[in-house]
CSV table of C-alpha atoms and ligand atoms in Angstrom, one decimal:
chain,number,residue,atom,x,y,z
R,1,MET,CA,-10.2,45.0,-1.7
R,2,HIS,CA,-6.5,46.0,-2.1
R,3,LEU,CA,-4.4,44.6,-5.0
R,4,VAL,CA,-1.4,43.9,-2.8
R,5,ASN,CA,-1.0,42.8,0.8
R,6,SER,CA,-1.5,45.3,3.6
R,7,THR,CA,-2.1,45.3,7.4
R,8,ALA,CA,-5.8,45.0,6.5
R,9,GLY,CA,-5.4,41.6,4.9
R,10,TYR,CA,-4.0,39.6,2.0
R,11,GLY,CA,-4.3,41.5,-1.3
R,12,ALA,CA,-6.3,40.3,-4.4
R,13,LEU,CA,-3.1,39.2,-6.2
R,14,THR,CA,-2.0,37.0,-3.3
R,15,LYS,CA,-5.5,35.4,-3.1
R,16,LEU,CA,-5.6,34.9,-6.9
R,17,PHE,CA,-2.1,33.3,-7.0
R,18,HIS,CA,-2.8,31.2,-3.9
R,19,TRP,CA,-5.9,29.5,-5.4
R,20,LEU,CA,-4.4,29.3,-8.9
R,21,ILE,CA,-1.4,27.4,-7.5
R,22,ALA,CA,-3.7,25.2,-5.3
R,23,LEU,CA,-5.6,24.2,-8.5
R,24,LEU,CA,-2.4,23.6,-10.5
R,25,ILE,CA,-0.9,21.4,-7.8
R,26,LEU,CA,-4.1,19.3,-7.8
R,27,LEU,CA,-4.0,19.0,-11.6
R,28,GLN,CA,-0.2,18.1,-11.5
R,29,TYR,CA,-0.6,15.3,-9.0
R,30,THR,CA,-3.7,14.0,-10.8
R,31,SER,CA,-2.1,14.1,-14.3
R,32,ALA,CA,1.1,12.6,-13.0
R,33,ASN,CA,-0.7,9.7,-11.5
R,34,ILE,CA,-2.8,9.1,-14.6
R,35,MET,CA,0.1,9.4,-17.1
R,36,LEU,CA,2.3,7.0,-15.1
R,37,ARG,CA,-0.4,4.4,-14.9
R,38,THR,CA,-1.7,4.7,-18.5
R,39,PRO,CA,0.2,2.3,-20.9
R,40,ALA,CA,1.5,3.9,-24.1
R,41,GLU,CA,-1.2,2.5,-26.4
R,42,ALA,CA,-4.1,2.8,-23.9
R,43,THR,CA,-6.3,5.8,-22.9
R,44,THR,CA,-7.7,7.0,-19.6
R,45,LEU,CA,-10.9,9.0,-19.7
R,46,GLY,CA,-10.6,9.1,-23.5
R,47,LEU,CA,-7.1,10.7,-23.5
R,48,GLY,CA,-3.9,9.0,-24.4
R,49,GLN,CA,-0.7,8.9,-22.3
R,50,ASP,CA,0.9,11.5,-24.6
R,51,THR,CA,-1.8,14.0,-23.9
R,52,TYR,CA,-1.4,13.7,-20.1
R,53,TYR,CA,2.4,14.1,-20.4
R,54,ASN,CA,1.9,17.2,-22.6
R,55,TRP,CA,-0.6,18.8,-20.1
R,56,HIS,CA,1.5,17.8,-17.1
R,57,LYS,CA,4.6,19.5,-18.6
R,58,SER,CA,2.7,22.5,-19.9
R,59,LEU,CA,0.8,23.3,-16.7
R,60,GLY,CA,4.0,22.6,-14.7
R,61,LEU,CA,5.7,25.4,-16.6
R,62,VAL,CA,2.7,27.7,-16.1
R,63,ALA,CA,3.0,26.9,-12.4
R,64,PHE,CA,6.7,28.0,-12.5
R,65,PHE,CA,5.8,31.5,-13.9
R,66,VAL,CA,2.9,31.9,-11.5
R,67,MET,CA,5.3,31.0,-8.6
R,68,LEU,CA,7.8,33.7,-9.8
R,69,ALA,CA,5.0,36.3,-9.9
R,70,ARG,CA,3.7,35.1,-6.5
R,71,LEU,CA,7.2,35.5,-5.0
R,72,ALA,CA,7.6,39.0,-6.4
R,73,ASN,CA,4.1,39.9,-5.2
R,74,ARG,CA,4.9,38.6,-1.6
R,75,ARG,CA,7.7,41.2,-1.4
R,76,ILE,CA,5.4,44.1,-2.2
R,77,GLY,CA,3.3,45.7,0.6
R,78,GLU,CA,3.1,44.6,4.2
R,79,LEU,CA,2.1,41.1,5.3
R,80,PRO,CA,-1.1,41.1,7.4
R,81,PRO,CA,-0.7,40.4,11.2
R,82,TRP,CA,-1.0,36.8,12.3
R,83,ALA,CA,-4.5,35.5,13.1
R,84,PRO,CA,-5.0,36.0,16.8
R,85,THR,CA,-6.0,32.4,17.3
R,86,LEU,CA,-2.5,31.0,16.2
R,87,THR,CA,-0.1,30.1,19.1
R,88,PRO,CA,3.6,31.2,18.8
R,89,LEU,CA,4.5,27.6,18.0
R,90,GLU,CA,1.9,27.4,15.2
R,91,GLN,CA,3.2,30.7,13.8
R,92,ARG,CA,6.7,29.3,13.7
R,93,ILE,CA,5.5,26.1,12.0
R,94,ILE,CA,3.5,28.1,9.4
R,95,HIS,CA,6.5,30.3,8.6
R,96,ARG,CA,8.8,27.3,8.0
R,97,THR,CA,6.0,25.4,6.1
R,98,GLU,CA,5.5,28.4,3.8
R,99,GLN,CA,9.3,28.6,3.1
R,100,LEU,CA,9.3,24.9,2.2
R,101,LEU,CA,6.2,25.3,0.0
R,102,TYR,CA,7.8,28.2,-1.9
R,103,GLY,CA,11.1,26.4,-2.4
R,104,ALA,CA,9.5,23.0,-3.4
R,105,LEU,CA,7.2,24.7,-5.9
R,106,LEU,CA,10.1,26.3,-7.7
R,107,ILE,CA,12.2,23.1,-7.6
R,108,MET,CA,9.4,20.9,-9.0
R,109,PRO,CA,9.0,22.7,-12.4
R,110,LEU,CA,12.7,23.4,-12.7
R,111,SER,CA,13.7,19.7,-12.1
R,112,GLY,CA,10.8,18.5,-14.4
R,113,PHE,CA,12.0,20.8,-17.2
R,114,LEU,CA,15.7,19.8,-16.8
R,115,TYR,CA,14.7,16.1,-16.8
R,116,VAL,CA,12.7,16.2,-20.1
R,117,MET,CA,15.1,18.6,-21.9
R,118,ALA,CA,18.4,16.9,-20.8
R,119,GLY,CA,16.7,13.5,-21.5
R,120,ASN,CA,15.8,14.8,-25.0
R,121,TYR,CA,12.1,14.1,-24.5
R,122,GLY,CA,11.2,17.8,-25.1
R,123,VAL,CA,8.0,19.7,-24.3
R,124,ARG,CA,5.1,20.1,-26.8
R,125,LEU,CA,3.4,23.1,-25.1
R,126,PHE,CA,-0.3,22.3,-24.7
R,127,GLY,CA,0.1,19.8,-27.6
R,128,LEU,CA,0.7,22.7,-30.0
R,129,TRP,CA,4.3,24.0,-30.1
R,130,ASP,CA,7.6,22.2,-29.6
R,131,LEU,CA,9.7,24.3,-27.2
R,132,PRO,CA,13.4,24.7,-28.2
R,133,ASN,CA,15.7,22.6,-26.2
R,134,PRO,CA,18.3,24.9,-24.5
R,135,ILE,CA,20.1,22.0,-22.8
R,136,GLY,CA,20.6,19.2,-25.2
R,137,PRO,CA,21.2,15.5,-24.4
R,138,ALA,CA,22.8,15.0,-21.0
R,139,PRO,CA,21.8,11.6,-19.6
R,140,LEU,CA,23.3,11.9,-16.1
R,141,THR,CA,21.9,15.4,-15.6
R,142,SER,CA,18.5,14.0,-16.7
R,143,GLN,CA,18.6,11.1,-14.3
R,144,ILE,CA,19.6,13.4,-11.4
R,145,ALA,CA,16.8,15.8,-12.3
R,146,LEU,CA,14.3,12.9,-12.4
R,147,TRP,CA,15.4,11.8,-9.0
R,148,VAL,CA,15.0,15.3,-7.6
R,149,HIS,CA,11.5,15.6,-9.2
R,150,VAL,CA,10.2,12.4,-7.8
R,151,ALA,CA,11.8,12.8,-4.3
R,152,CYS,CA,10.5,16.4,-4.1
R,153,ALA,CA,7.0,15.3,-5.2
R,154,MET,CA,6.9,13.0,-2.2
R,155,LEU,CA,8.6,15.5,0.3
R,156,LEU,CA,6.2,18.3,-0.8
R,157,LEU,CA,3.3,16.3,0.6
R,158,LEU,CA,4.7,17.0,4.1
R,159,PRO,CA,4.5,20.8,4.2
R,160,LEU,CA,1.3,20.6,2.1
R,161,GLY,CA,-0.3,18.2,4.7
R,162,THR,CA,0.9,20.4,7.6
R,163,HIS,CA,-0.6,23.5,5.9
R,164,LEU,CA,-3.9,21.9,5.2
R,165,GLY,CA,-4.1,20.3,8.7
R,166,LEU,CA,-3.4,23.6,10.4
R,167,VAL,CA,-5.8,25.6,8.3
R,168,LEU,CA,-8.7,23.1,8.3
R,169,GLY,CA,-8.1,22.3,12.0
R,170,HIS,CA,-8.5,26.0,12.9
R,171,HIS,CA,-11.4,26.7,10.5
R,172,PHE,CA,-13.5,23.7,11.3
R,173,GLY,CA,-12.1,22.5,14.7
R,174,MET,CA,-11.7,25.9,16.5
R,175,ARG,CA,-14.3,27.5,14.2
R,176,ASP,CA,-12.1,30.7,13.9
R,177,ARG,CA,-12.9,31.2,10.2
R,178,LEU,CA,-9.2,31.1,9.3
R,179,ILE,CA,-10.0,30.2,5.6
R,180,HIS,CA,-11.8,33.6,5.3
R,181,ARG,CA,-8.4,35.3,5.4
R,182,MET,CA,-7.6,33.8,1.9
R,183,LEU,CA,-11.1,34.4,0.4
R,184,PRO,CA,-11.9,37.2,-2.0
R,185,GLY,CA,-13.6,40.2,-0.4
R,186,ARG,CA,-12.6,39.3,3.1
R,187,THR,CA,-10.0,40.9,5.5
R,188,THR,CA,-7.8,39.3,8.1
R,189,ARG,CA,-10.1,40.4,10.9
R,190,LEU,CA,-11.6,37.2,12.2
S,1,HEM,C1,4.6,22.4,-9.8
S,1,HEM,C2,5.0,21.7,-10.9
S,1,HEM,C3,5.0,20.2,-10.9
S,1,HEM,C4,4.5,19.3,-10.0
S,1,HEM,C5,3.8,19.5,-8.7
S,1,HEM,C6,4.8,17.9,-10.6
S,1,HEM,C7,4.4,16.8,-9.9
S,1,HEM,C8,4.8,15.5,-10.4
S,1,HEM,C9,4.5,14.3,-9.8
S,1,HEM,C10,3.8,14.1,-8.4
S,1,HEM,C11,5.1,13.3,-10.5
S,1,HEM,C12,5.0,11.7,-10.2
S,1,HEM,C13,6.3,11.4,-9.5
S,1,HEM,C14,6.4,9.9,-9.2
S,1,HEM,O1,5.8,9.5,-8.2
S,1,HEM,O2,7.0,9.1,-10.0
S,1,HEM,C15,5.7,13.9,-11.7
S,1,HEM,C16,6.3,13.2,-12.7
S,1,HEM,C17,6.7,13.7,-13.9
S,1,HEM,N1,6.8,15.1,-14.1
S,1,HEM,FE1,6.1,16.6,-13.0
S,1,HEM,N2,5.4,18.1,-11.8
S,1,HEM,C18,5.6,19.5,-12.0
S,1,HEM,C19,6.2,20.0,-13.1
S,1,HEM,C20,6.7,19.4,-14.2
S,1,HEM,C21,7.3,20.0,-15.3
S,1,HEM,C22,7.4,21.5,-15.6
S,1,HEM,C23,7.7,19.0,-16.2
S,1,HEM,C24,8.4,19.0,-17.5
S,1,HEM,C25,8.5,20.1,-18.3
S,1,HEM,C26,7.4,17.7,-15.5
S,1,HEM,C27,7.6,16.4,-16.0
S,1,HEM,C28,7.3,15.3,-15.4
S,1,HEM,C29,7.6,13.9,-16.0
S,1,HEM,C30,8.2,13.7,-17.4
S,1,HEM,C31,7.2,13.0,-15.0
S,1,HEM,C32,7.3,11.5,-15.1
S,1,HEM,C33,8.6,11.0,-14.5
S,1,HEM,C34,8.7,9.5,-14.6
S,1,HEM,O3,8.8,9.0,-15.7
S,1,HEM,O4,8.8,8.8,-13.5
S,1,HEM,N3,6.8,18.0,-14.3
S,1,HEM,N4,5.5,15.2,-11.6
S,2,HEM,C1,-2.4,23.0,-2.4
S,2,HEM,C2,-1.6,24.0,-2.5
S,2,HEM,C3,-1.4,25.1,-1.5
S,2,HEM,C4,-0.3,25.8,-1.3
S,2,HEM,C5,1.0,25.6,-2.1
S,2,HEM,C6,-0.6,26.8,-0.3
S,2,HEM,C7,0.4,27.8,0.1
S,2,HEM,C8,0.1,28.8,1.0
S,2,HEM,C9,1.1,29.9,1.3
S,2,HEM,C10,2.5,29.9,0.8
S,2,HEM,C11,0.4,30.7,2.2
S,2,HEM,C12,1.0,32.0,2.8
S,2,HEM,C13,0.5,33.2,2.0
S,2,HEM,C14,1.2,33.4,0.7
S,2,HEM,O1,2.4,33.7,0.7
S,2,HEM,O2,0.5,33.3,-0.3
S,2,HEM,C15,-0.9,30.2,2.4
S,2,HEM,C16,-1.9,30.8,3.1
S,2,HEM,C17,-3.1,30.3,3.4
S,2,HEM,N1,-3.6,29.1,2.8
S,2,HEM,FE1,-2.7,27.9,1.5
S,2,HEM,N2,-1.8,26.7,0.1
S,2,HEM,C18,-2.4,25.6,-0.5
S,2,HEM,C19,-3.7,25.2,-0.4
S,2,HEM,C20,-4.6,25.7,0.5
S,2,HEM,C21,-6.0,25.1,0.7
S,2,HEM,C22,-6.6,24.0,0.0
S,2,HEM,C23,-6.5,25.9,1.7
S,2,HEM,C24,-7.9,25.8,2.3
S,2,HEM,C25,-8.4,24.7,2.7
S,2,HEM,C26,-5.6,26.9,2.1
S,2,HEM,C27,-5.8,27.9,3.0
S,2,HEM,C28,-4.9,29.0,3.3
S,2,HEM,C29,-5.2,30.1,4.2
S,2,HEM,C30,-6.5,30.3,5.0
S,2,HEM,C31,-4.1,30.9,4.3
S,2,HEM,C32,-3.9,32.2,5.1
S,2,HEM,C33,-3.3,31.8,6.4
S,2,HEM,C34,-3.2,33.0,7.3
S,2,HEM,O3,-2.3,33.8,7.1
S,2,HEM,O4,-3.9,33.1,8.3
S,2,HEM,N3,-4.4,26.7,1.3
S,2,HEM,N4,-1.1,29.1,1.6
């Protein structure tokens, strides 16, 4: 398998970043829902609210750096040709959806970071190190960043749902094995 994308298929790095981000997104939505529903003195699954906040912030920052690496990787090599089972309309939808996903997944960690730093809440990375605060208290900036973070979290579900609907519909509905294009050891040939 090639390391980077080529006309023969997605490269190993694209596949690695793709599934890593999918896992991180799942963890981010899960941790956010738990931390916002766990009262300060209570625990959920044996962990306190603080722990969920720390992990949400820490994994969110990891997601940011993975997204930067993913973006750089996408510019290397040549994108594989479209799957032959996709209609021109579906190709256009996928193209726009991917742009929205890339954009939203950069805005999410940036707005989260801005919110907690300008709000002076800080980040204790994986519960171990307090990151320096490069912004300092700025209540209005913090409130705007929070609004962007929450709104983007909801809006992101739209391209995500479209992406999953198209991929799962093709793979299981049309039985064209579309998911194989993103699996290790497979090429784009269906
Ligand atoms: C890809 C990265 C991220 C995703 C997908 C994500 C997702 C979410 C979601 C779904 C919520 C719940 C929003 C709501 O309905 O109220 C949330 C809240 C929150 N996120 Fe993130 N997040 C990410 C990164 C970060 C980062 C990097 C930080 C901070 C360094 C952060 C800090 C927070 C905080 C503090 C809240 C709670 C906001 C409140 O009090 O309402 N997030 N996030
Ligand atoms: C949850 C977060 C997810 C995000 C943010 C995401 C994002 C993307 C993006 C941006 C691409 C274009 C290739 C690239 O630039 O890397 C892509 C391709 C793909 N994704 Fe996802 N994806 C997610 C989840 C999933 C899941 C759960 C599946 C399987 C059920 C899936 C299946 C695929 C397939 C098969 C392709 C290749 C499509 C093709 O070119 O034929 N994705 N994804």
